[in-house]
Short mmCIF file of C-alpha atoms and ligand atoms in Angstrom, two decimals:
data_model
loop_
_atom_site.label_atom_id
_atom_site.label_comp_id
_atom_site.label_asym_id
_atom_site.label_seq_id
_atom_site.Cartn_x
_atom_site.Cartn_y
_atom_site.Cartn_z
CA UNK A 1 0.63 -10.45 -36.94
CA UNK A 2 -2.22 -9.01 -38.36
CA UNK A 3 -1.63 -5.34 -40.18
CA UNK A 4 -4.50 -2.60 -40.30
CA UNK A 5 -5.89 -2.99 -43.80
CA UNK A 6 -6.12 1.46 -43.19
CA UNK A 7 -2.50 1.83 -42.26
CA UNK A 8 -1.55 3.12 -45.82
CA UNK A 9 -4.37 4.15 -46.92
CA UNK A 10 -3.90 7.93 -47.74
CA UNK A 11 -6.49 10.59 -45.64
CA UNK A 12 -8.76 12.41 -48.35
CA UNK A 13 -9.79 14.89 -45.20
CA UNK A 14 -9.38 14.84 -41.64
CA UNK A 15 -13.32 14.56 -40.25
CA UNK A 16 -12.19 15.73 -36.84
CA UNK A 17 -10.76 19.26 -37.67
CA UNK A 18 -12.06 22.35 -37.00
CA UNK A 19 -12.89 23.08 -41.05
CA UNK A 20 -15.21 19.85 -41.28
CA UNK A 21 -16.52 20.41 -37.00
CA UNK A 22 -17.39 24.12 -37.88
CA UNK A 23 -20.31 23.05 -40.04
CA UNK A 24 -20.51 19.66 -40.82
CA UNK A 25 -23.09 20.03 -43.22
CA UNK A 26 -21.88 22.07 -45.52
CA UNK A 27 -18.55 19.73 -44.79
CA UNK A 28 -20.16 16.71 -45.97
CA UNK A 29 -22.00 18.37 -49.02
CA UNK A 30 -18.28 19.65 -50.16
CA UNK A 31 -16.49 16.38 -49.71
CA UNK A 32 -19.55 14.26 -51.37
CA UNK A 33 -19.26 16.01 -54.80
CA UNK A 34 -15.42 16.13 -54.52
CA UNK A 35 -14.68 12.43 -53.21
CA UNK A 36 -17.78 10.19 -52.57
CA UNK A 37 -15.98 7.18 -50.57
CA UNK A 38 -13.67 9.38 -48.27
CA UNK A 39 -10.98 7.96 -46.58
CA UNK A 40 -9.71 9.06 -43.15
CA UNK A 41 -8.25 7.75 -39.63
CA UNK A 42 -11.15 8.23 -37.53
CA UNK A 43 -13.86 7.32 -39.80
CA UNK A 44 -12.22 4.99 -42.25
CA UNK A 45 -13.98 5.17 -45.54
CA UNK A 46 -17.24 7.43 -45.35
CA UNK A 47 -19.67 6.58 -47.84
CA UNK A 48 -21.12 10.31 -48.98
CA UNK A 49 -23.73 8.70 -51.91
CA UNK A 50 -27.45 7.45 -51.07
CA UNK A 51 -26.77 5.16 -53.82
CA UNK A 52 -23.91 3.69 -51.98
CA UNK A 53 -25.18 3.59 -48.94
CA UNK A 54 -28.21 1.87 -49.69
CA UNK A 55 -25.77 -0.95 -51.68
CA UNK A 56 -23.83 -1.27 -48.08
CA UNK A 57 -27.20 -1.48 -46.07
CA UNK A 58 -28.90 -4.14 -48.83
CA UNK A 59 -25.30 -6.21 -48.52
CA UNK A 60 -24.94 -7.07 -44.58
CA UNK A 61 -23.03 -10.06 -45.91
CA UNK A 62 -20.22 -7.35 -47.22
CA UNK A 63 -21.08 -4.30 -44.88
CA UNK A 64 -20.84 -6.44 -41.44
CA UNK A 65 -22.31 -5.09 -37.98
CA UNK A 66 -19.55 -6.68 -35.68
CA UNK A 67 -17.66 -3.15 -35.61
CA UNK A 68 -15.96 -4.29 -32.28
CA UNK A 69 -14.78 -7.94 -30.53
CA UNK A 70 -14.35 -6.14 -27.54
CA UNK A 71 -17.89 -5.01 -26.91
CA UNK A 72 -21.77 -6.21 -27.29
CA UNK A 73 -23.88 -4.25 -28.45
CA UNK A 74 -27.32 -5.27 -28.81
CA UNK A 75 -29.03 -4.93 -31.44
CA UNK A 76 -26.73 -2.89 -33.37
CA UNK A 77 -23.31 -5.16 -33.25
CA UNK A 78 -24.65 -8.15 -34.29
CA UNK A 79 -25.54 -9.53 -37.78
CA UNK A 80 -28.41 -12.52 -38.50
CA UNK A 81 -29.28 -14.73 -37.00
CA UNK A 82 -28.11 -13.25 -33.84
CA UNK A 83 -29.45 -10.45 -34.67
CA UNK A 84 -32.36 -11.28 -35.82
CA UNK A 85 -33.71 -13.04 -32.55
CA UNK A 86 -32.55 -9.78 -30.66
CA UNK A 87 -34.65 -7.80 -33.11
CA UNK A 88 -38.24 -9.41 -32.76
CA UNK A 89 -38.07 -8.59 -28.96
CA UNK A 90 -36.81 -4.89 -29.53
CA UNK A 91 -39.63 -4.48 -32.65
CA UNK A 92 -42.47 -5.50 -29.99
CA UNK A 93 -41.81 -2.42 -28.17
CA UNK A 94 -42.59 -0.43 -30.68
CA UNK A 95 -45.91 -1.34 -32.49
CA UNK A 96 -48.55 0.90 -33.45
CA UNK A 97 -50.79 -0.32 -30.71
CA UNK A 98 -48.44 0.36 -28.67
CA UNK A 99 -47.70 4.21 -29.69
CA UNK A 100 -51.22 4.69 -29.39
CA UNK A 101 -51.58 4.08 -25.87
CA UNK A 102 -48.33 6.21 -25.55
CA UNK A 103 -49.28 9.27 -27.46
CA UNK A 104 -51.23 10.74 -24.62
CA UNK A 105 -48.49 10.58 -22.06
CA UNK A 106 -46.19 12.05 -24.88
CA UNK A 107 -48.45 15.00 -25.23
CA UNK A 108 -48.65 15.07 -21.86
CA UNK A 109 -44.81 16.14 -20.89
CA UNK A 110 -44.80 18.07 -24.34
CA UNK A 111 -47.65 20.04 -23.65
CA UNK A 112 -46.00 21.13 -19.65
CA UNK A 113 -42.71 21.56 -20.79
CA UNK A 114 -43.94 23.91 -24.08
CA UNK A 115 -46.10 25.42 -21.49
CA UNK A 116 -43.41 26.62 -18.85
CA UNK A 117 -41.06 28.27 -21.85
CA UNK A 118 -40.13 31.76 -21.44
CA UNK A 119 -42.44 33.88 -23.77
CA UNK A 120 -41.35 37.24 -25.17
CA UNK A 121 -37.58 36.55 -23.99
CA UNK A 122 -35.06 35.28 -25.44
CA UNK A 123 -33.96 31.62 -24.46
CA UNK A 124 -31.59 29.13 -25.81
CA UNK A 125 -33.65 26.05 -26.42
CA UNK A 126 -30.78 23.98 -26.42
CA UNK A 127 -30.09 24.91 -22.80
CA UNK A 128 -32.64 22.46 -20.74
CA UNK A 129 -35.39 22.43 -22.94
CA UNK A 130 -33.93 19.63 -25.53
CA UNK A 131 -32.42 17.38 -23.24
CA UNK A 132 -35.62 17.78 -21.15
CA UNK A 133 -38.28 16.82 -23.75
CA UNK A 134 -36.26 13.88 -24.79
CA UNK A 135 -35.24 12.31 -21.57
CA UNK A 136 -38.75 12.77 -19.89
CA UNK A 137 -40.34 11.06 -22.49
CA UNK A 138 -37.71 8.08 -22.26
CA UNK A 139 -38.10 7.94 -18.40
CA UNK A 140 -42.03 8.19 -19.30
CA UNK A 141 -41.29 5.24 -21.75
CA UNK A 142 -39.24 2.96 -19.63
CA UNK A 143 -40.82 3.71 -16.23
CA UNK A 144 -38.14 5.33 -15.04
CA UNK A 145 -37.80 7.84 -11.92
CA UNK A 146 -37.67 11.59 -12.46
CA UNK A 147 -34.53 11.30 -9.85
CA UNK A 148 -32.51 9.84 -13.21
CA UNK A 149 -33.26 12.75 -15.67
CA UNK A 150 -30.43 14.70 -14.50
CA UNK A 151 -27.59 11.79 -14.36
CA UNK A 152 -28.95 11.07 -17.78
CA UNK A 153 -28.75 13.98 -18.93
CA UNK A 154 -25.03 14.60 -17.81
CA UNK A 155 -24.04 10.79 -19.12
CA UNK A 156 -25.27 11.84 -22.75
CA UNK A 157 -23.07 14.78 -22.90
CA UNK A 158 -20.04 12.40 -21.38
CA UNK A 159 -20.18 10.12 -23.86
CA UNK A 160 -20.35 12.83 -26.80
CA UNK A 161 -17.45 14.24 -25.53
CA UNK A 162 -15.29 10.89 -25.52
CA UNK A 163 -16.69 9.57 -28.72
CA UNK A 164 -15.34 12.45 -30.54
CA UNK A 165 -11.61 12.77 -28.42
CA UNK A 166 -12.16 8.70 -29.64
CA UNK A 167 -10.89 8.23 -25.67
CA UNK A 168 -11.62 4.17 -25.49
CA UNK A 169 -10.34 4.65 -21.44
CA UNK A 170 -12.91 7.65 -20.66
CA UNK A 171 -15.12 5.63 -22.94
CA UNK A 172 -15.29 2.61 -20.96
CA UNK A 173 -15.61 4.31 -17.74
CA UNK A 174 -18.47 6.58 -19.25
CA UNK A 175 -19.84 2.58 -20.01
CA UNK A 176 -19.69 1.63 -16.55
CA UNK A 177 -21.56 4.57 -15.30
CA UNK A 178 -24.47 3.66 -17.15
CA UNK A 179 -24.61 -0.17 -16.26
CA UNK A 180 -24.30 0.90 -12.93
CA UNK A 181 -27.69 3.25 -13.14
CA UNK A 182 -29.20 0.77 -15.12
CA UNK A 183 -28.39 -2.45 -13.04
CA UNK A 184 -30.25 -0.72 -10.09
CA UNK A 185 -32.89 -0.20 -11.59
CA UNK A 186 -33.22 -4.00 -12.86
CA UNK A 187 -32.67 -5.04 -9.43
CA UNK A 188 -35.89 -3.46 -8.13
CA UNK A 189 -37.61 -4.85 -11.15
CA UNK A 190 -36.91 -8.34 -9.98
CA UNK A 191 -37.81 -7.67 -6.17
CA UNK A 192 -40.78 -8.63 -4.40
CA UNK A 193 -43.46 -5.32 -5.31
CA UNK A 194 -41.48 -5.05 -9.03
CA UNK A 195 -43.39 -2.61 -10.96
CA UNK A 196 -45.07 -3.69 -14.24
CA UNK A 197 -42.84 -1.54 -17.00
CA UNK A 198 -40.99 -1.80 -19.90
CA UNK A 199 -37.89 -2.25 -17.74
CA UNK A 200 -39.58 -5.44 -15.94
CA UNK A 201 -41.20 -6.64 -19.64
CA UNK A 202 -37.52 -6.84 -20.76
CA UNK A 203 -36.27 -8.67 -18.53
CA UNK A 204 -38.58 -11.77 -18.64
CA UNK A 205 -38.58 -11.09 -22.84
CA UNK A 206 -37.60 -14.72 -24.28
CA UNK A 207 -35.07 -14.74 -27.17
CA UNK A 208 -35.59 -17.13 -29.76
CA UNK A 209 -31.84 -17.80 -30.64
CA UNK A 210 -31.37 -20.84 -32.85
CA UNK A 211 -29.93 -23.88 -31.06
CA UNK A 212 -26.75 -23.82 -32.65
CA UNK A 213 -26.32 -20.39 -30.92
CA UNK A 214 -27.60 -21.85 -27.70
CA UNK A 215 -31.56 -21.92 -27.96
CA UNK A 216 -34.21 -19.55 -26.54
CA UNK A 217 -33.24 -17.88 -23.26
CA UNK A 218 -33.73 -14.24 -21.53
CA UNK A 219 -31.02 -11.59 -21.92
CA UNK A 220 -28.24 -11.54 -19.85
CA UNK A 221 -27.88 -8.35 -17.60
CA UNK A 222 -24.94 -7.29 -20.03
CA UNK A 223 -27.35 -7.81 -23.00
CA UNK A 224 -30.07 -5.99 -20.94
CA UNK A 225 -27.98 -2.94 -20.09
CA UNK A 226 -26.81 -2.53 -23.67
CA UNK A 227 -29.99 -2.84 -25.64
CA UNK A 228 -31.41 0.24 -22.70
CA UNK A 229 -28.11 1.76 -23.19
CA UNK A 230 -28.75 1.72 -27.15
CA UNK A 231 -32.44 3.14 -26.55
CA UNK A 232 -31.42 5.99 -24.55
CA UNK A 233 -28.98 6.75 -26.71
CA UNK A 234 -31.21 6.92 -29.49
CA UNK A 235 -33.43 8.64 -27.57
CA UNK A 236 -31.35 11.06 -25.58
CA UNK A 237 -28.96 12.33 -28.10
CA UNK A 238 -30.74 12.17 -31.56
CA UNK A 239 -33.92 12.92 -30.83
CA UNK A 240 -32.70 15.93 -28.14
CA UNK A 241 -30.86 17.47 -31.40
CA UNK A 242 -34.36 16.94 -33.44
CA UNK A 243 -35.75 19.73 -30.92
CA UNK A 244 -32.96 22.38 -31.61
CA UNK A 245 -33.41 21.25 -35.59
CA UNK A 246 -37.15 21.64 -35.39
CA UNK A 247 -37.27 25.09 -33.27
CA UNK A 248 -34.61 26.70 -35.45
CA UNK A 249 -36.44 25.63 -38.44
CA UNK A 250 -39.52 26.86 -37.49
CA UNK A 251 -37.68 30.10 -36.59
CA UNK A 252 -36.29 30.43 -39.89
CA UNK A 253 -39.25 29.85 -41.82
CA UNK A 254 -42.09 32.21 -40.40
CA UNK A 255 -44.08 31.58 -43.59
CA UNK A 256 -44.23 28.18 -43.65
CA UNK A 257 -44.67 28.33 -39.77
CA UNK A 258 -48.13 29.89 -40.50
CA UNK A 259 -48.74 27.17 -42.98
CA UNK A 260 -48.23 24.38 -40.35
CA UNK A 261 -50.75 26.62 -37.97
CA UNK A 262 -53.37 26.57 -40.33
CA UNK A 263 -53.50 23.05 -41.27
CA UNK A 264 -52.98 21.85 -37.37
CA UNK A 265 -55.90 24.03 -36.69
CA UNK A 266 -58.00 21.92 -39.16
CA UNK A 267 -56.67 18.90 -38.26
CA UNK A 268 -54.34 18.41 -41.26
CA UNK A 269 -51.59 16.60 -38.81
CA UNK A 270 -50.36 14.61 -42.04
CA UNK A 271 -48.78 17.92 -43.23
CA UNK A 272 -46.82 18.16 -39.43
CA UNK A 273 -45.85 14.32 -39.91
CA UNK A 274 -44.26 15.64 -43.63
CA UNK A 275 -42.65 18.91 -42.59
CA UNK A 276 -40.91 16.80 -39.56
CA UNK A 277 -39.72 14.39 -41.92
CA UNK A 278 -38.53 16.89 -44.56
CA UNK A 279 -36.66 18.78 -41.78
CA UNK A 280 -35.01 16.29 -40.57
CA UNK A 281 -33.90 15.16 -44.30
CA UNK A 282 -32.15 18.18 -44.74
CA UNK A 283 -30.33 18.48 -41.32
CA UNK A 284 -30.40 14.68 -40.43
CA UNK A 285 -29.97 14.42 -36.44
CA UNK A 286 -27.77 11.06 -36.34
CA UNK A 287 -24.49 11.70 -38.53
CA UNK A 288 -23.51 8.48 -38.78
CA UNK A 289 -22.91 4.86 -37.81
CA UNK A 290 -20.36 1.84 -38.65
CA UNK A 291 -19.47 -0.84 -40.36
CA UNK A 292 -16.56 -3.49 -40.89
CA UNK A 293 -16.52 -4.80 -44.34
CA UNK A 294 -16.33 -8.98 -44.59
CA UNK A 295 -14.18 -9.51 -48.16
CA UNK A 296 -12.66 -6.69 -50.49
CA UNK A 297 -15.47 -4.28 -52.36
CA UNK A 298 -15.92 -1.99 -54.77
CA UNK A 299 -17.93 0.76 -54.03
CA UNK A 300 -18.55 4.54 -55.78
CA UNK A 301 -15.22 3.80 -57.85
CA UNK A 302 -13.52 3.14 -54.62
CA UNK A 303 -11.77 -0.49 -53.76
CA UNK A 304 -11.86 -0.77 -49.95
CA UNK A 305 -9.97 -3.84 -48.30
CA UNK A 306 -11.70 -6.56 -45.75
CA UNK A 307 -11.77 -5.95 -42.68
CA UNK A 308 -12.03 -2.14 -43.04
CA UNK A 309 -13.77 0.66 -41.05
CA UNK A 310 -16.90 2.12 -43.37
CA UNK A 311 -18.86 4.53 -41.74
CA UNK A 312 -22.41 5.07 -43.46
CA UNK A 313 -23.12 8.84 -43.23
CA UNK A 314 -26.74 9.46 -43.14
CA UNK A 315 -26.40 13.53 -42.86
CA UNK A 316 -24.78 13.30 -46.60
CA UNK A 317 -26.95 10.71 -47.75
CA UNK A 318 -30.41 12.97 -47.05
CA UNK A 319 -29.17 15.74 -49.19
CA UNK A 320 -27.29 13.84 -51.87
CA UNK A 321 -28.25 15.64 -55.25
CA UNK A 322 -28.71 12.59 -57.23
CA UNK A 323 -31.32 11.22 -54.86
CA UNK A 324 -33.17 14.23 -54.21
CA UNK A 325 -34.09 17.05 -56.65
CA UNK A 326 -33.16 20.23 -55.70
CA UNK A 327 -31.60 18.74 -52.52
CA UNK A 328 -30.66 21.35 -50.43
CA UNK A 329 -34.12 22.99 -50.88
CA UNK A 330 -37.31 22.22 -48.54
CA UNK A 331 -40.24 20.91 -49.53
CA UNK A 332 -42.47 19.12 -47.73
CA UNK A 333 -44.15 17.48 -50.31
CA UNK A 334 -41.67 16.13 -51.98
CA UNK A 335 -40.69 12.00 -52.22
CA UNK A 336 -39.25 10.96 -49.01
CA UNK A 337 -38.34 7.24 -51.02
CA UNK A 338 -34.64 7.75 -50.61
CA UNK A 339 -34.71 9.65 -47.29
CA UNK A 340 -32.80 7.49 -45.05
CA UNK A 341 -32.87 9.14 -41.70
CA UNK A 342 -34.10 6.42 -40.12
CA UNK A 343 -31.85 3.76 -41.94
CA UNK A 344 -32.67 0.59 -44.25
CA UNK A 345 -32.52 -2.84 -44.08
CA UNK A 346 -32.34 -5.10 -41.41
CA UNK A 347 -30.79 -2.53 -38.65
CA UNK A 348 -33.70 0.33 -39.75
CA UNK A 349 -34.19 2.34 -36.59
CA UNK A 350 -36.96 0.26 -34.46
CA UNK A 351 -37.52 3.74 -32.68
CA UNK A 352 -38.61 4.96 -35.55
CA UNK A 353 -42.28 5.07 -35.07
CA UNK A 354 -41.64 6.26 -31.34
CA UNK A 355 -39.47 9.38 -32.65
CA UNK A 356 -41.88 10.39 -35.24
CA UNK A 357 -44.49 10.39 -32.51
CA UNK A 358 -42.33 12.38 -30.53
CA UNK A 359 -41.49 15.26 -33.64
CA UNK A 360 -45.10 15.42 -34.40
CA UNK A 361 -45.95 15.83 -30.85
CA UNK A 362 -43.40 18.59 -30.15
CA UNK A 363 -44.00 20.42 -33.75
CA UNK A 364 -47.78 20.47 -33.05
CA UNK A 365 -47.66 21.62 -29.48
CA UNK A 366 -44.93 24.41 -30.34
CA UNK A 367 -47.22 25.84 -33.20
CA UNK A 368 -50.78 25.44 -31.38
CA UNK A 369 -49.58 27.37 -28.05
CA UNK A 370 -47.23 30.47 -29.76
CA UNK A 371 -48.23 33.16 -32.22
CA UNK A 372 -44.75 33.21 -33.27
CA UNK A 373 -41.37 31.61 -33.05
CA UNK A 374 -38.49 33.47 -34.01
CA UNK A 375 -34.69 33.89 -33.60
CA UNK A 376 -33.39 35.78 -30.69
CA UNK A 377 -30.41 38.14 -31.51
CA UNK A 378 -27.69 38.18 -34.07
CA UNK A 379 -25.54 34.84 -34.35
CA UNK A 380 -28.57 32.84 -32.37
CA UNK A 381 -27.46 29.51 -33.37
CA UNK A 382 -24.11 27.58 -33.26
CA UNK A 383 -23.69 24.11 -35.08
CA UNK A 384 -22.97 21.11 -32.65
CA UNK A 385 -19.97 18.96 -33.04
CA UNK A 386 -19.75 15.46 -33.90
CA UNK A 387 -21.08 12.79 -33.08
CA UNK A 388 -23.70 15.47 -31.83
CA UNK A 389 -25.98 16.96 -35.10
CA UNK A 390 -27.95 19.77 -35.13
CA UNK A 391 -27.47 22.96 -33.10
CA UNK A 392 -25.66 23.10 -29.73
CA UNK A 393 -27.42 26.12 -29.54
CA UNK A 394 -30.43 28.21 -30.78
CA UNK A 395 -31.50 31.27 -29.47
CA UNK A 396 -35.31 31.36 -29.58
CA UNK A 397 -37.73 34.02 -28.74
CA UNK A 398 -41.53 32.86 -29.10
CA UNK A 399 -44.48 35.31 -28.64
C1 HEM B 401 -35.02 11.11 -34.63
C2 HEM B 401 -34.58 10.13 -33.88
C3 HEM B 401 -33.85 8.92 -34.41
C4 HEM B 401 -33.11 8.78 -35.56
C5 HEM B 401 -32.80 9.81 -36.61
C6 HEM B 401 -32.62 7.40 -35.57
C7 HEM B 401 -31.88 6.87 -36.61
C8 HEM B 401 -31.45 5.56 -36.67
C9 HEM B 401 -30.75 4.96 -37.79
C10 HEM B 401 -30.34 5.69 -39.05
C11 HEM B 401 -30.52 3.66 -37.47
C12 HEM B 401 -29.82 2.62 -38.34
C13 HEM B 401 -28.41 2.37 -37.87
C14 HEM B 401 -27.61 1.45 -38.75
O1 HEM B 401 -28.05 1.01 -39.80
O2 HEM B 401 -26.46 1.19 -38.34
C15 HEM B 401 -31.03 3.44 -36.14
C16 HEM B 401 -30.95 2.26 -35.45
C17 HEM B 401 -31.38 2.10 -34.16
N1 HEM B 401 -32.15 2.98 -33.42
FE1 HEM B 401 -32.71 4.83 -33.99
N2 HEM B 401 -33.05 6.77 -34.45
C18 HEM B 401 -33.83 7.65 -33.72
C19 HEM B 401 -34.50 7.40 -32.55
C20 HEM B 401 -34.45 6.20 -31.88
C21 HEM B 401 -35.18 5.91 -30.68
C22 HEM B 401 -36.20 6.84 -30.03
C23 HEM B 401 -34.82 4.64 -30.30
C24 HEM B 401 -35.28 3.83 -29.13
C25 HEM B 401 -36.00 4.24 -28.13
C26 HEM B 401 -33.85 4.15 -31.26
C27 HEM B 401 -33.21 2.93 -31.21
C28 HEM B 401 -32.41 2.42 -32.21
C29 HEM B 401 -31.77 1.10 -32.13
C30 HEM B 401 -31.82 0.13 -30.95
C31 HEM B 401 -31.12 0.91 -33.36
C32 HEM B 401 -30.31 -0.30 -33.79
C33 HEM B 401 -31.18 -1.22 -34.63
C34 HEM B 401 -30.46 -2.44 -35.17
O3 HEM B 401 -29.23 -2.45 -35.25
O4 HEM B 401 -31.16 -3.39 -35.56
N3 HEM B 401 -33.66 5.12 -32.22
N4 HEM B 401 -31.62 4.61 -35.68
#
């Protein structure tokens, strides 16, 4: 019989209770400086320090990517060479040249979705306009009928809700419903009049696996349906939050708000690019992700068993003191070396480039069209819960 190597380990904190879900932030800042390799049920041992994390993420040998047996998950469950071959095809998608040709469409459903907010009334931006912005631009992305934005939408906030209850059973079902949207639509990809997407490019994609893991094929429909699933994920859910993040920011900060209007209007878009990127340093829109460790380690004075949960938490790396000066403070100009909202290493986010695209798009748009954005009412934002970041919602009022 094999024991949990976490059974006895003792719980510095409980990362599910209402203390640490109130404001997560502020949670994470507090345990980092108190206990920087946490240890709890859910979460196993969080790793608080940039320092630390960056060891895990530079040691994939120690710091393993096969989180779960049970389930595929491509590209993120899988270490080299696996995951390597499943990498180059996921990378292609997301090439410069390729973000070029994009960046019109994404201004496109920025620019009518900016344009139909309420003006001089209060609204909560997390209310429609989020989820909007991000899953339009996916469906734009993928090819994907405006008939799926609203079962999307809905299947985001499922999932959020059974990833934090940890419900494996409403989990898997939540699973199901998405293979099931996304087999259909791979099914009309490989009929007669298929159209020519990024949908249909997957599926013909050839992965170069070595021959000892088989040779170069295409993905199976299960691998298929959970490197989309990953996407819209990352799309849907983090880059939804980045909208809240970026409006309440804005709303907060009137002075610098008039800043980022004067350089967009002379074409300084570099300064949006590094406001977006110090915004989302300090209020990082993906909390965290997982890891299984291969042999014993020791890491930030902490000895953690093999074969243990480690979750890397990106929200308390971005605003860890001894990576950052004056951490908790914004400025745009500062280093972003150790900023590590988009990961490191061999898993760093391939959306990267994509979401940056998007942020930029969505910050310029929102400053070029208002005068002003501001807060609407007392109390106008409340923090989300985990595994949600950000705001789940922000009262906005733009004039
Ligand atoms: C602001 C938005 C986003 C943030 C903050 C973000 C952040 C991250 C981070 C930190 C990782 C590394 C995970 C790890 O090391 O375990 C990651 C991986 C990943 N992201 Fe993103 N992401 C964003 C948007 C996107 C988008 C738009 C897509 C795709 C359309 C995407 C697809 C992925 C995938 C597939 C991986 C797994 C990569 C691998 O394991 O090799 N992400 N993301």
């Amino acid at each position: 019989m094999t024991t949990n190597p976490q059974e006895t380990t003792p719980n510095d904190w409980d990362t599910r209770s209402p203390d640490v879900q109130a404001d997560q932030v502020a949670a994470y800042d507090a345990m980092r400086s108190k206990c920087p390799v946490a240890h709890d049920d859910y979460m196993g041992y969080s790793l608080l320090k940039n320092a630390d994390i960056k060891y895990a993420l530079e040691h994939p040998e120690i710091f393993s990517n096969k989180v779960s047996t049970r389930h595929i998950a491509v590209p993120n469950g899988m270490d080299a060479p696996e995951h390597t071959a499943f990498r180059a095809v996921n990378d292609k998608y997301f090439t410069p040249d390729r973000m070029q040709v994009f960046e019109p469409q994404i201004r496109q459903v920025v620019k009518s979705l900016v344009s139909k907010l309420p003006r001089n009334e209060v609204f909560d931006a997390m209310d429609g306009f989020a989820q909007l912005y991000a899953v339009r631009i996916q469906n734009v992305f993928m090819g994907w009928p405006a008939s799926l934005e609203q079962p999307l939408i809905e299947w985001v906030e499922k999932n959020r809700r059974a990833t934090l209850a940890g419900d494996r059973e409403q989990m898997g079902k939540i699973a199901l419903e998405f293979d099931g949207y996304i087999r259909a639509l791979l099914d009309e990809r490989r009929g007669a009049d298929a159209a020519a997407d990024i949908t249909a490019e997957l599926i013909q994609d050839v992965i170069d696996l070595p021959q000892d893991l088989g040779g170069p094929r295409t993905m199976t429909d299960e691998e298929l349906i959970s490197l989309i699933r990953n996407w819209t994920v990352g799309e849907l859910s983090t880059v939804s939050a980045c909208a809240g993040i970026i409006l309440a920011f804005l709303a907060e900060h009137p002075q610098e708000q008039d800043r980022l209007r004067t350089s967009l209007a002379v074409g300084k878009t570099a300064e949006i690019a590094a406001a977006v990127e110090e915004v989302m340093r300090l209020q990082d829109p993906l909390v965290t992700n997982r890891r299984v460790t291969t042999q014993p380690v020791e890491i930030g004075g902490r000895s953690i068993p093999a074969g243990a949960k480690v979750t890397i938490n990106w929200a308390s790396a971005n605003r860890d003191e001894d990576a950052f000066e004056d951490a908790t403070t914004y400025n745009p100009h500062r280093s972003q070396e150790n900023n590590l909202v988009y990961g490191q290493g061999l898993h760093v986010c391939p959306g990267a480039p994509l979401a940056r695209l998007e942020l930029r798009v969505l910050m310029e748009e929102l400053l070029a069209t208002t005068d002003l954005i501001e807060f609407g009412g007392a109390n106008p934002t409340q923090n989300a819960v985990y595994p949600a970041a950000g705001y789940s919602k922000v009262l906005t009022r733009i004039s």
